[in-house]
Amino acid sequence: MSLPPFKNEALADFSQPENRQALQQALDKVRGQLGRSYPMIIGGDEVMADETFASVNPALPSQVVGYVQQGGAEHARAAIEAADRAFDSWKRVSAGERAEIIVGVAELMRRRRHEFSAWNILEVGKTWGEADGETIETIDFFEYYARQMLRFEQEAATSLETIPSERNRYRYLPLGAGAVITPWNFPTAQMSGLTSAAIVAGNTVAVKPAETSPVIAYHVVNLFYEAGLPRDVLNYVTGPGEVVGEAMVDHPRTRFIGFTGSKAVGTSINQRAAVIQPGQRWIKRTILEMGGKNPVVVDETADLEAAAEGIVAGAFGYQGQKCSAGSRAIIVDQVYDDLVARIVERAKALRVGDPADPAVDMGPVIDPEAVDKITGYIAVGREEGDLALGGGTLEHEGGYFIEPTVFTDVPADARIAQEEVFGPFLTVIRARDFEDALAIANATEYGLTGSLYSHSQERLERAAEELHVGNLYLNRKSTGAEVGIHPFGGFNMSGTDSKAGGPDYLLLFLQGKSISEKVA
Ligand code: NDP
């Protein structure tokens, strides 16, 4: 099988009436499907639990997006066992056929692009632009990983040195049945990226989406089936992470765990996965993508307007609920006051409201627990720094809205300068000079993204060498990685150094086998 060269999908231009109309129609269509009940899917069968729970629209919590099953540990185990059984046949399907199915999923999503964005807007509160960005990123993951699998297959065949006395071959084999545990903040892309990478590599999957975004995940799973994936290759289980997720991680037949989420849960999964269970025959592989406290450094040579624009977009895009959010602005003293004034002015102008309205810049945070966590950090911030903007919640139809919030003159070791808040919350730190700023930027346990705004080529190079983050952006914002262009993933406590959307990502789901035959 061969595929045309990979090309990133383009964002929709919503200033064009036909695009606006298409997403509006999709929103109307999806609104007509709200409140339905969804089963789990285990071994191809629809499975109900004794109880269900509701996934609601965070901008309008009285609106139920859908009811899903309150699965338990027994469902998690059944899903892993179904995936394990399916592995025996799926691993024999050629890479070409697997890639064809995944490209088929991409095509189906392309056709229903606005519908997926509409689910995203209604289930997790993304603005139109953010939702569209996520849908196209998902299509890119499918297309990219399909091609990477074909590349690995080809490269393995020709990668060895030769000797006359032997015929030597090298093959990539899949690992087995994996648990894929995903967050709510990129409910389509994270779930699809991990799942499609695992499956195109020949593995089988039991997926558990976050409790606040199970409906989108259900629709994505069905897209795989529609594209021809055998149903038992991808199993879908819903329920609480500490019950369903833990049971999936613990199962002795789980070969790998693909996880994206918080540092606390990621590190606990790492620990659990290291415990060898009775009957277990391998060391479980963990692929963990976790949080960040991402620095944006600005020096005295920078274009301050560009820096202010990038800082506000990086800190408040999707309400700051991105692992890549630029949540720490580290500004050298010489331009500090000027830049802070520009940041505050821009952040003040952000329109907060229901993101189903295309004029809105910032929607709600995900749930009441997020409101509590963020307002808790606002209280901490009042002790640790100066509140320059926001700090309050906003009342609108019971939605979970928080004002864009900026704290200034925060010490570099303060809690709000070190801990991931995951909301519309920017911490601004004053640095003496560039050296000091670089040291502050690195003085965190995380290492996901980072930016430097500077016109000094020498400093840009210094940052390339010394700013220890998985994704470094020079003179641009910290968010918005594109598949195949900016392989994405962090260092230190931000994860296991994997690079989603990068040329070596699929190796995480494969193992190499050497076959050596003596020639007579
Ligand atoms: P969580 O860690 O709370 O949850 C992630 C997933 O883990 C959910 O499906 C959750 O289920 C499940 N889970 C919870 N507890 C356990 C457990 N004990 N064992 C196994 N699974 C469990 O993260 P969020 O969903 O709140 O997502 C936000 C976090 O994700 C942020 O820290 C963000 O930085 C990070 N993130 C990182 C990315 C990266 O690429 N590095 C990308 C996107 C997000 P349930 O919902 O039922 O609790």
Coordinates of C-alpha atoms and ligand atoms in Angstrom, one line a residue:
M1 CA 0.0 0.0 0.0
S2 CA 1.3 3.5 -0.7
L3 CA -0.2 6.8 0.3
P4 CA 0.3 10.4 -1.0
P5 CA 2.6 12.6 1.1
F6 CA 1.2 13.7 4.4
K7 CA -0.3 17.2 4.4
N8 CA -1.7 19.0 7.5
E9 CA -5.4 19.8 7.3
A10 CA -6.1 23.6 7.2
L11 CA -8.1 25.5 9.9
A12 CA -11.6 26.6 8.8
D13 CA -11.9 30.3 8.2
F14 CA -15.0 31.2 10.2
S15 CA -15.1 34.7 8.7
Q16 CA -16.5 32.9 5.6
P17 CA -20.3 32.7 5.7
E18 CA -20.3 29.1 4.3
N19 CA -18.0 27.9 7.1
R20 CA -20.0 29.7 9.8
Q21 CA -23.2 28.2 8.5
A22 CA -21.7 24.7 8.3
L23 CA -20.7 24.7 12.0
Q24 CA -24.0 26.4 13.1
Q25 CA -25.9 23.6 11.3
A26 CA -23.7 21.0 12.9
L27 CA -24.4 22.5 16.4
D28 CA -28.1 22.4 15.7
K29 CA -27.9 18.8 14.6
V30 CA -25.8 17.8 17.6
R31 CA -28.2 19.7 20.0
G32 CA -30.9 17.4 18.6
Q33 CA -29.0 14.4 19.7
L34 CA -28.2 15.6 23.3
G35 CA -29.4 13.5 26.3
R36 CA -29.1 10.1 24.7
S37 CA -27.7 7.1 26.6
Y38 CA -24.6 5.3 25.4
P39 CA -23.4 1.8 26.2
M40 CA -19.9 0.6 26.8
I41 CA -18.5 -1.6 24.0
I42 CA -16.6 -4.7 25.1
G43 CA -15.6 -7.5 22.7
G44 CA -17.9 -5.9 20.1
D45 CA -20.9 -6.1 22.4
E46 CA -22.9 -3.2 23.8
V47 CA -22.6 -3.5 27.6
M48 CA -24.7 -1.7 30.3
A49 CA -23.8 -1.2 33.9
D50 CA -26.3 -1.0 36.8
E51 CA -26.0 2.8 36.8
T52 CA -25.3 5.6 34.4
F53 CA -23.8 9.1 34.9
A54 CA -24.4 12.3 33.0
S55 CA -21.9 14.3 30.9
V56 CA -23.0 17.9 30.9
N57 CA -22.3 21.1 29.0
P58 CA -19.9 23.1 31.2
A59 CA -21.3 26.4 29.8
L60 CA -24.9 25.3 30.6
P61 CA -24.8 22.5 33.2
S62 CA -28.5 21.9 33.0
Q63 CA -27.9 20.6 29.5
V64 CA -27.1 16.9 29.5
V65 CA -24.8 16.0 26.6
G66 CA -25.3 12.3 27.2
Y67 CA -25.6 9.5 29.8
V68 CA -22.9 6.9 29.9
Q69 CA -22.4 3.7 31.9
Q70 CA -20.9 3.8 35.4
G71 CA -18.5 0.9 34.6
G72 CA -16.7 -1.0 37.3
A73 CA -13.5 -3.0 37.7
E74 CA -15.2 -6.0 36.2
H75 CA -15.9 -4.1 33.0
A76 CA -12.3 -2.8 32.8
R77 CA -11.0 -6.4 33.2
A78 CA -13.4 -7.7 30.6
A79 CA -12.3 -5.0 28.1
I80 CA -8.6 -5.8 28.6
E81 CA -9.4 -9.5 28.2
A82 CA -11.4 -8.9 25.0
A83 CA -8.6 -6.8 23.6
D84 CA -6.1 -9.5 24.5
R85 CA -8.2 -12.2 22.7
A86 CA -8.5 -9.9 19.6
F87 CA -4.8 -9.4 19.5
D88 CA -4.2 -12.9 18.2
S89 CA -5.9 -12.1 14.9
W90 CA -5.3 -8.3 14.7
K91 CA -1.5 -8.8 14.9
R92 CA -1.7 -10.9 11.7
V93 CA -3.4 -8.2 9.7
S94 CA -0.8 -6.5 7.5
A95 CA 0.5 -3.0 8.2
G96 CA -1.0 -1.9 4.9
E97 CA -4.5 -3.0 5.8
R98 CA -4.2 -1.5 9.2
A99 CA -3.1 1.8 7.7
E100 CA -5.9 1.7 5.2
I101 CA -8.5 1.5 8.0
I102 CA -6.9 4.4 9.9
V103 CA -6.9 6.6 6.8
G104 CA -10.5 5.6 6.4
V105 CA -11.2 6.9 9.9
A106 CA -9.6 10.2 8.9
E107 CA -11.8 10.4 5.8
L108 CA -15.0 9.8 7.8
M109 CA -13.9 12.5 10.3
R110 CA -13.1 14.9 7.5
R111 CA -16.6 14.5 6.2
R112 CA -18.1 15.1 9.7
R113 CA -15.5 17.6 10.8
H114 CA -18.0 20.3 12.0
E115 CA -20.1 17.7 13.8
F116 CA -17.1 16.6 15.8
S117 CA -16.3 20.2 16.6
A118 CA -19.9 20.8 17.7
W119 CA -19.7 17.8 20.2
N120 CA -16.4 19.3 21.5
I121 CA -18.0 22.8 21.9
L122 CA -21.0 21.4 23.8
E123 CA -19.2 18.7 25.9
V124 CA -16.0 20.4 27.0
G125 CA -16.6 24.1 26.3
K126 CA -14.2 24.9 23.4
T127 CA -14.6 28.0 21.3
W128 CA -15.2 27.5 17.6
G129 CA -11.6 28.0 16.6
E130 CA -10.2 25.7 19.4
A131 CA -12.7 23.0 18.5
D132 CA -11.9 23.1 14.8
G133 CA -8.2 23.1 15.6
E134 CA -8.6 19.9 17.6
T135 CA -10.7 18.2 15.0
I136 CA -8.1 18.8 12.3
E137 CA -5.3 17.8 14.6
T138 CA -7.1 14.5 15.0
I139 CA -7.4 14.0 11.3
D140 CA -3.7 14.7 11.0
F141 CA -2.9 12.1 13.7
F142 CA -4.7 9.4 11.7
E143 CA -3.1 10.3 8.4
Y144 CA 0.4 10.8 9.9
Y145 CA 0.5 7.6 11.9
A146 CA -0.8 5.5 9.0
R147 CA 2.1 6.7 6.9
Q148 CA 4.6 6.3 9.7
M149 CA 3.6 2.6 10.1
L150 CA 4.2 2.0 6.4
R151 CA 7.6 3.8 6.8
F152 CA 8.7 1.6 9.7
E153 CA 7.7 -1.5 7.9
Q154 CA 9.8 -0.5 4.9
E155 CA 12.8 0.8 6.9
A156 CA 13.0 -2.3 9.0
A157 CA 13.3 -4.5 5.9
T158 CA 16.4 -2.6 4.7
S159 CA 18.0 -1.4 7.9
L160 CA 20.5 -4.2 8.6
E161 CA 24.2 -4.6 7.6
T162 CA 24.8 -7.7 5.6
I163 CA 27.2 -10.7 6.0
P164 CA 27.6 -13.5 3.4
S165 CA 27.0 -16.4 5.9
E166 CA 23.6 -15.3 7.1
R167 CA 20.3 -14.0 5.9
N168 CA 19.3 -11.4 8.5
R169 CA 15.9 -9.8 8.9
Y170 CA 14.5 -7.2 11.2
R171 CA 10.8 -6.8 11.9
Y172 CA 8.7 -4.6 14.1
L173 CA 6.0 -6.5 16.1
P174 CA 3.2 -5.0 18.1
L175 CA 3.1 -5.3 21.8
G176 CA -0.3 -6.7 22.7
A177 CA -3.4 -5.3 24.5
G178 CA -3.1 -1.8 25.9
A179 CA -5.0 0.4 28.2
V180 CA -5.5 3.9 26.8
I181 CA -6.6 6.4 29.5
T182 CA -7.3 9.9 28.3
P183 CA -8.1 13.4 29.6
W184 CA -11.0 15.7 28.8
N185 CA -9.1 18.7 27.5
F186 CA -8.3 17.3 24.1
P187 CA -11.1 14.7 24.1
T188 CA -10.9 13.9 20.4
A189 CA -7.2 14.3 19.6
Q190 CA -5.7 12.7 22.7
M191 CA -8.0 9.7 22.6
S192 CA -7.6 9.3 18.8
G193 CA -3.9 9.9 18.7
L194 CA -3.0 7.3 21.3
T195 CA -5.6 4.8 20.0
S196 CA -4.8 5.1 16.4
A197 CA -1.0 4.9 17.0
A198 CA -1.5 1.7 19.1
I199 CA -3.9 0.2 16.6
V200 CA -2.0 1.0 13.4
A201 CA 1.0 -0.6 15.0
G202 CA -1.0 -3.8 15.4
N203 CA -2.0 -3.6 19.0
T204 CA -5.5 -3.8 20.5
V205 CA -6.9 -1.3 22.9
A206 CA -9.3 -0.8 25.8
V207 CA -9.9 2.9 26.0
K208 CA -11.2 4.8 29.1
P209 CA -12.0 8.5 28.4
A210 CA -12.3 11.1 31.2
E211 CA -15.6 11.2 33.0
T212 CA -16.3 14.7 31.7
S213 CA -15.8 13.8 28.0
P214 CA -17.1 10.3 27.4
V215 CA -19.7 11.1 24.6
I216 CA -17.1 12.5 22.1
A217 CA -15.0 9.4 22.7
Y218 CA -18.0 7.2 22.0
H219 CA -18.5 8.9 18.6
V220 CA -14.8 8.5 17.8
V221 CA -14.8 4.8 18.7
N222 CA -17.8 4.3 16.3
L223 CA -15.9 6.0 13.5
F224 CA -13.2 3.3 13.8
Y225 CA -15.9 0.6 13.5
E226 CA -17.5 2.4 10.5
A227 CA -14.1 2.5 8.8
G228 CA -13.9 -1.3 9.1
L229 CA -12.0 -1.9 12.3
P230 CA -13.0 -5.2 13.9
R231 CA -15.1 -4.2 16.9
D232 CA -13.1 -6.2 19.5
V233 CA -9.9 -4.5 18.5
L234 CA -11.1 -1.3 20.2
N235 CA -13.0 -1.6 23.5
Y236 CA -14.7 1.4 25.2
V237 CA -15.2 1.5 28.9
T238 CA -16.6 4.4 31.0
G239 CA -16.5 5.0 34.7
P240 CA -14.3 6.5 37.4
G241 CA -10.6 6.6 36.8
E242 CA -9.7 5.3 40.2
V243 CA -11.9 2.2 39.6
V244 CA -11.8 1.5 35.9
G245 CA -8.4 3.0 35.1
E246 CA -6.7 1.3 38.0
A247 CA -8.2 -2.1 37.1
M248 CA -7.0 -1.7 33.5
V249 CA -3.5 -0.8 34.7
D250 CA -3.4 -3.7 37.1
H251 CA -4.5 -6.4 34.7
P252 CA -1.7 -9.0 34.1
R253 CA -2.6 -9.1 30.4
T254 CA -2.2 -5.4 29.9
R255 CA 1.0 -5.0 27.9
F256 CA 1.2 -1.2 27.8
I257 CA -0.5 1.8 29.1
G258 CA -0.9 5.0 27.0
F259 CA -1.9 7.8 29.3
T260 CA -2.4 11.5 29.1
G261 CA -3.4 13.5 32.1
S262 CA -2.1 15.0 35.4
K263 CA 1.2 14.4 37.0
A264 CA -0.4 12.9 40.1
V265 CA -2.3 10.3 38.2
G266 CA 0.5 9.6 35.7
T267 CA 3.0 9.0 38.4
S268 CA 0.6 6.7 40.3
I269 CA 0.0 4.7 37.1
N270 CA 3.7 4.4 36.6
Q271 CA 4.0 2.9 40.1
R272 CA 1.1 0.5 39.7
A273 CA 2.3 -0.7 36.3
A274 CA 5.7 -1.6 37.8
V275 CA 4.1 -4.1 40.2
I276 CA 4.3 -7.6 38.6
Q277 CA 0.9 -9.3 39.0
P278 CA 0.4 -13.1 39.3
G279 CA 0.6 -14.6 35.8
Q280 CA 2.1 -11.5 34.2
R281 CA 4.8 -12.3 31.6
W282 CA 6.2 -8.9 30.7
I283 CA 7.2 -5.6 32.0
K284 CA 4.4 -3.2 31.2
R285 CA 5.4 -0.3 29.0
T286 CA 4.1 3.1 30.1
I287 CA 3.7 6.0 27.8
L288 CA 2.8 9.0 30.1
E289 CA 2.1 12.5 28.9
M290 CA 1.5 14.8 31.8
G291 CA 1.2 18.5 32.9
G292 CA 3.3 21.6 32.6
K293 CA 4.1 24.9 34.1
N294 CA 5.3 26.4 30.9
P295 CA 7.6 29.5 30.9
V296 CA 7.4 32.3 28.4
V297 CA 10.6 34.4 28.7
V298 CA 10.7 37.9 27.3
D299 CA 13.9 40.0 27.2
E300 CA 14.5 43.7 26.5
T301 CA 15.2 43.2 22.8
A302 CA 11.8 41.5 22.1
D303 CA 8.9 42.8 20.1
L304 CA 6.6 43.6 23.1
E305 CA 3.4 43.7 21.1
A306 CA 4.1 40.2 19.7
A307 CA 5.0 39.0 23.1
A308 CA 1.9 40.3 24.7
E309 CA -0.2 38.7 22.0
G310 CA 1.5 35.4 22.3
I311 CA 1.4 35.4 26.1
V312 CA -2.4 36.1 26.2
A313 CA -3.1 33.5 23.6
G314 CA -0.9 30.9 25.3
A315 CA -2.2 31.6 28.8
F316 CA -6.0 32.0 28.1
G317 CA -6.6 29.9 24.9
Y318 CA -9.2 27.2 25.9
Q319 CA -9.3 28.9 29.3
G320 CA -5.7 27.9 30.1
Q321 CA -6.7 24.3 30.1
K322 CA -4.0 23.1 27.8
C323 CA -0.9 21.1 29.0
S324 CA 1.0 23.5 26.8
A325 CA -0.5 26.7 28.2
G326 CA 2.1 29.4 28.8
S327 CA 1.2 29.8 32.4
R328 CA 4.4 31.6 33.6
A329 CA 5.5 34.9 32.0
I330 CA 9.1 35.6 33.0
I331 CA 9.9 39.2 32.0
V332 CA 13.2 41.1 32.4
D333 CA 13.0 44.1 34.6
Q334 CA 13.8 46.6 31.8
V335 CA 10.5 45.9 29.9
Y336 CA 8.5 44.4 32.8
D337 CA 6.1 47.3 33.5
D338 CA 5.5 48.1 29.8
L339 CA 4.8 44.5 28.9
V340 CA 2.6 43.8 31.9
A341 CA 0.4 46.8 31.0
R342 CA 0.0 45.4 27.4
I343 CA -0.8 41.9 28.7
V344 CA -3.5 43.2 31.1
E345 CA -5.0 45.3 28.5
R346 CA -5.3 42.4 26.0
A347 CA -6.6 40.0 28.6
K348 CA -9.2 42.4 29.8
A349 CA -10.6 42.6 26.3
L350 CA -11.3 38.8 26.1
R351 CA -15.0 38.1 25.8
V352 CA -16.0 35.3 28.3
G353 CA -19.2 33.4 27.7
D354 CA -20.9 30.4 26.1
P355 CA -18.5 29.2 23.4
A356 CA -21.4 28.1 21.2
D357 CA -21.5 31.8 20.3
P358 CA -18.7 32.4 17.8
A359 CA -18.0 35.9 19.2
V360 CA -16.7 34.4 22.5
D361 CA -13.0 34.2 23.2
M362 CA -13.1 32.2 26.4
G363 CA -15.6 29.6 27.5
P364 CA -16.1 27.8 30.8
V365 CA -13.7 25.7 32.8
I366 CA -14.6 22.0 32.8
D367 CA -16.5 21.4 36.0
P368 CA -17.2 22.6 39.6
E369 CA -14.0 20.8 40.9
A370 CA -12.0 22.9 38.4
V371 CA -13.7 26.1 39.7
D372 CA -12.8 25.1 43.3
K373 CA -9.2 24.3 42.4
I374 CA -8.7 27.5 40.4
T375 CA -10.4 29.7 43.0
G376 CA -8.2 28.0 45.6
Y377 CA -5.1 29.0 43.7
I378 CA -6.5 32.6 43.3
A379 CA -6.7 32.7 47.1
V380 CA -3.1 31.5 47.3
G381 CA -2.1 34.0 44.7
R382 CA -3.5 36.9 46.7
E383 CA -1.0 35.9 49.4
E384 CA 1.9 35.3 47.0
G385 CA 1.6 38.1 44.4
D386 CA -0.3 41.2 43.2
L387 CA -3.7 40.6 41.5
A388 CA -3.5 42.7 38.3
L389 CA -6.6 41.3 36.7
G390 CA -9.6 39.1 37.3
G391 CA -9.8 36.8 40.3
G392 CA -13.5 36.2 40.2
T393 CA -16.1 33.8 38.9
L394 CA -18.7 34.9 36.4
E395 CA -22.4 34.0 36.6
H396 CA -24.0 33.0 33.4
E397 CA -26.7 30.2 33.2
G398 CA -24.9 28.3 36.0
G399 CA -21.9 27.7 33.8
Y400 CA -18.4 27.3 35.2
F401 CA -16.9 30.7 34.2
I402 CA -13.8 32.2 35.7
E403 CA -12.4 35.6 34.7
P404 CA -9.0 35.8 33.0
T405 CA -6.7 36.2 36.0
V406 CA -3.2 37.7 36.1
F407 CA -0.9 37.8 39.1
T408 CA 2.2 39.9 38.9
D409 CA 5.4 40.2 40.9
V410 CA 5.2 36.6 42.0
P411 CA 8.4 35.1 43.5
A412 CA 9.8 32.3 41.2
D413 CA 9.5 29.7 44.0
A414 CA 5.9 30.6 44.9
R415 CA 3.2 27.9 44.7
I416 CA 1.5 29.7 41.8
A417 CA 4.8 29.8 40.0
Q418 CA 5.4 26.1 40.5
E419 CA 2.1 24.2 40.5
E420 CA -0.1 23.6 37.5
V421 CA -3.4 25.5 38.0
F422 CA -5.0 24.5 34.7
G423 CA -7.3 27.5 34.3
P424 CA -7.3 31.0 33.0
F425 CA -4.5 32.0 35.3
L426 CA -1.3 33.7 34.4
T427 CA 1.6 34.1 36.8
V428 CA 4.1 36.9 36.0
I429 CA 7.6 36.9 37.4
R430 CA 10.1 39.7 37.2
A431 CA 13.7 38.7 36.3
R432 CA 16.8 40.8 36.7
D433 CA 18.1 40.0 33.2
F434 CA 18.1 37.3 30.6
E435 CA 20.4 35.0 32.6
D436 CA 18.1 35.3 35.6
A437 CA 15.1 34.6 33.4
L438 CA 16.6 31.5 31.9
A439 CA 17.4 30.1 35.4
I440 CA 13.8 30.8 36.6
A441 CA 12.4 29.2 33.5
N442 CA 14.3 26.0 34.2
A443 CA 13.6 26.0 38.0
T444 CA 10.5 23.8 37.9
E445 CA 9.9 20.0 38.0
Y446 CA 8.1 20.2 34.6
G447 CA 9.5 20.5 31.1
L448 CA 6.8 20.5 28.5
T449 CA 6.7 23.7 26.4
G450 CA 8.5 27.0 26.7
S451 CA 8.8 30.2 24.6
L452 CA 11.4 32.9 24.3
Y453 CA 10.7 36.3 22.8
S454 CA 14.0 38.0 21.9
H455 CA 15.7 39.6 18.9
S456 CA 19.1 38.4 20.0
Q457 CA 20.2 35.5 17.9
E458 CA 22.7 34.5 20.5
R459 CA 20.0 34.3 23.2
L460 CA 17.7 32.3 20.9
E461 CA 20.6 29.8 20.5
R462 CA 21.2 29.8 24.3
A463 CA 17.6 28.9 24.8
A464 CA 17.8 26.2 22.2
E465 CA 20.7 24.7 24.2
E466 CA 19.6 25.4 27.7
L467 CA 15.9 25.8 28.1
H468 CA 15.0 22.3 29.1
V469 CA 11.6 21.7 27.5
G470 CA 10.3 19.2 25.0
N471 CA 8.8 21.9 22.8
L472 CA 10.7 25.2 22.6
Y473 CA 9.1 28.0 20.6
L474 CA 11.2 31.0 19.6
N475 CA 9.3 34.3 19.1
R476 CA 5.9 32.5 19.1
K477 CA 3.3 31.3 21.6
S478 CA 3.7 28.1 23.6
T479 CA 0.6 26.4 22.3
G480 CA -0.6 25.1 18.9
A481 CA 1.7 22.2 18.0
E482 CA 1.0 20.7 14.6
V483 CA 1.3 17.0 13.8
G484 CA 4.4 16.2 11.8
I485 CA 5.8 19.7 12.3
H486 CA 6.1 20.1 16.0
P487 CA 6.4 16.6 17.6
F488 CA 4.9 17.1 21.0
G489 CA 5.8 15.9 24.5
G490 CA 7.7 16.9 27.6
F491 CA 10.7 16.3 29.8
N492 CA 11.0 15.7 33.5
M493 CA 7.6 15.4 35.3
S494 CA 5.8 16.4 32.1
G495 CA 6.0 12.8 30.9
T496 CA 8.1 9.9 29.5
D497 CA 9.7 12.0 26.7
S498 CA 7.4 10.7 24.0
K499 CA 6.7 12.8 21.0
A500 CA 3.2 12.6 19.7
G501 CA 2.9 13.5 16.0
G502 CA 6.6 12.8 15.6
P503 CA 8.6 10.4 13.4
D504 CA 9.6 8.1 16.2
Y505 CA 6.3 8.0 18.2
L506 CA 5.1 4.6 16.8
L507 CA 8.2 2.9 18.2
L508 CA 6.6 3.3 21.6
F509 CA 3.9 0.8 20.4
L510 CA 6.3 -1.7 18.7
Q511 CA 9.1 -4.1 19.6
G512 CA 11.9 -5.1 17.2
K513 CA 12.6 -8.8 16.3
S514 CA 15.8 -9.9 14.8
I515 CA 15.7 -13.1 12.6
S516 CA 19.0 -14.6 11.6
E517 CA 19.2 -17.6 9.2
K518 CA 22.5 -19.4 8.5
V519 CA 23.1 -19.7 4.8
A520 CA 24.6 -23.1 3.9
Ligands
NDP1 P1 -6.4 13.4 35.2 O1 -5.1 12.9 35.5 O2 -7.3 13.7 36.3 O3 -7.3 12.3 34.4 C1 -6.8 11.7 33.2 C2 -7.4 10.3 33.0 O4 -7.0 9.5 34.0 C3 -8.9 10.4 33.0 O5 -9.5 9.5 32.1 C4 -9.2 9.9 34.5 O6 -10.4 9.4 34.7 C5 -8.1 8.9 34.6 N1 -7.8 8.5 36.0 C6 -8.0 9.3 37.1 N2 -7.6 8.6 38.2 C7 -7.0 7.5 37.8 C8 -6.3 6.4 38.4 N3 -6.1 6.4 39.7 N4 -5.9 5.4 37.7 C9 -6.0 5.4 36.3 N5 -6.6 6.4 35.7 C10 -7.1 7.4 36.4 O7 -6.3 14.6 34.1 P2 -7.4 15.5 33.5 O8 -8.4 14.6 32.8 O9 -7.9 16.4 34.5 O10 -6.5 16.2 32.4 C11 -5.8 17.4 32.6 C12 -4.3 17.0 32.8 O11 -3.8 16.4 31.6 C13 -3.4 18.3 33.0 O12 -2.5 18.0 34.0 C14 -2.8 18.4 31.6 O13 -1.5 19.1 31.7 C15 -2.6 17.0 31.2 N6 -2.4 16.9 29.7 C16 -1.2 16.6 29.2 C17 -1.0 16.5 27.9 C18 0.3 16.2 27.3 O14 0.4 15.9 26.1 N7 1.4 16.2 28.1 C19 -2.1 16.8 26.9 C20 -3.4 17.1 27.6 C21 -3.5 17.1 28.9 P3 -11.6 10.3 35.4 O15 -12.0 11.3 34.4 O16 -12.7 9.3 35.5 O17 -11.1 10.8 36.7

